[in-house]
Amino acid sequence: LSSLHFSPPALRHSLPMPTNAVVVGGGVAGLLAAMALKEVAGVAAPEVYEAYDVQAGTEVGAWLTVAVNGLAALEALGVDGVVRQHGFPSREICFTAGSGASLGTIPIGGTAADGTPTQTLKRCDLYRGLLHEARARGVVVHSGRRLAAITASQDEDATVLQFTDGTAVTVPAETLLVGADGVNSVVRDYLHRHQQHKVCPRFVGLGNIGGFVPRADVPEGLGLQPGLYRMTFGYHCFFGMTVHPATGDVWWFANPPLDHEYSPAELRATDWAARLAELLRDDAGPAAQLVAATKPPLAAYNQFDMPHVPIWNENNIVLIGDAAHAASPSSGQGVSLAAEDAVTLAHCVRDLQPDVAAAAQAFVQLRRARCQQVVEHGARTAAQKAPGPVLRVVRDWVLPVMLWMFARKAPQWLFNFRVPLDRKVPDLLQTSQKKGWSWLW
């Protein structure tokens, strides 16, 4: 992978002394935030602390999509090549009922200025590419450093990060501390330490399982165009699949309904191949055959979102990504929102440093409304996947009309957003106060 460095003179001239930054969480959001702070805001050496072995992230995971709004944010950092190199174009979703009846076809998302549509790629390929880019740009990534707690220093002029290995890192007040540590964020818990109730992710009642079937094992007569998604509102389970245009392999996912949040032990102990075989057996189409053709084991995860996080920032501390606004995977916007967050945060630091507290507050003002809207959009989509018997009949009657309306007028607010790096953040804040936040997208 080649490193594409982005440091346009128009965005980097006349900066004051660069701010320092510490990022907790070395997933997609954390790596992107560190790179953005370095490239856009001029932070000399951002450091990332990741709980897991980062090398493991280059080998695990299923697959995901990056919408054109996310591609635009990645392009601002010069890392969109990672997605373009490993991804393939995905333009439409064909929906069917469990009976096999067609419900409608809609576009997956918008189209970039150069004609590029939404991209589909393996999570491990995305993470491997971003990790390579981050290290090539001088981002220091500390692997296997799990945050246990945050405390204030004795003089309260600094924040102390305490890790499970017994080590500690002191973050001065003038250093930006970014919480990119996911739905179970320790940084978020610290920000809400004075709240009566802990802020927890909401279980949405669905699991998430993904797999790959080599072309040689794909059932005959699949009838699916490469790059086209087919998604089925099955009688008992939602199922989606697509064909890789170069290899002919089938990539699939399933969202089995779960009556409770499974513990890690339950997730490991459940025979998901057998469970899916039972859930999919009454559905028309090849879903059950594809699951049977997938090499074991199948890994499952609970689905969560974060409907509302009251506090995103305090002084030099700010939350981004899933720690602040986890959207259901049904939104298809997880990576895209993380990329937008990273560029927007760096934009705020660039224009307001060395006042990192002001930059954090500006970030929240610019991002909260949009992210909340995406979370709500994802929750509505997820709710359609596991209705009861009566609501399922109603859904299958109403959905064709809804899809027809969607196809005629896709939600441009979702896909047309671009971080306006050519404008100054104080001007954006002033304009938003006059016109409301929706003008941004």
mmCIF file of C-alpha atoms in Angstrom, residues 1-2 31 35 58 79 82-83 85-86 123-135:
data_model
loop_
_atom_site.group_PDB
_atom_site.id
_atom_site.type_symbol
_atom_site.label_atom_id
_atom_site.label_comp_id
_atom_site.label_asym_id
_atom_site.label_seq_id
_atom_site.Cartn_x
_atom_site.Cartn_y
_atom_site.Cartn_z
ATOM 1 C CA LEU A 1 0.000 0.000 0.000
ATOM 2 C CA SER A 2 1.275 3.420 -0.855
ATOM 3 C CA LEU A 31 -6.872 5.699 13.489
ATOM 4 C CA MET A 35 -4.352 10.843 10.940
ATOM 5 C CA THR A 58 -5.972 -7.072 10.253
ATOM 6 C CA VAL A 79 -6.732 7.441 2.432
ATOM 7 C CA VAL A 82 -7.517 1.949 0.748
ATOM 8 C CA VAL A 83 -11.228 1.571 0.034
ATOM 9 C CA GLN A 85 -8.130 -0.670 -3.852
ATOM 10 C CA HIS A 86 -9.906 -3.353 -1.820
ATOM 11 C CA ARG A 123 -13.282 -5.062 7.408
ATOM 12 C CA CYS A 124 -9.821 -6.613 7.794
ATOM 13 C CA ASP A 125 -8.676 -5.073 4.496
ATOM 14 C CA LEU A 126 -9.910 -1.646 5.582
ATOM 15 C CA TYR A 127 -8.272 -1.891 8.985
ATOM 16 C CA ARG A 128 -4.992 -3.218 7.601
ATOM 17 C CA GLY A 129 -4.806 -0.364 5.116
ATOM 18 C CA LEU A 130 -5.643 2.337 7.673
ATOM 19 C CA LEU A 131 -3.154 0.942 10.201
ATOM 20 C CA HIS A 132 -0.448 0.969 7.532
ATOM 21 C CA GLU A 133 -1.294 4.550 6.571
ATOM 22 C CA ALA A 134 -1.361 5.738 10.175
ATOM 23 C CA ARG A 135 2.040 4.305 10.973
#
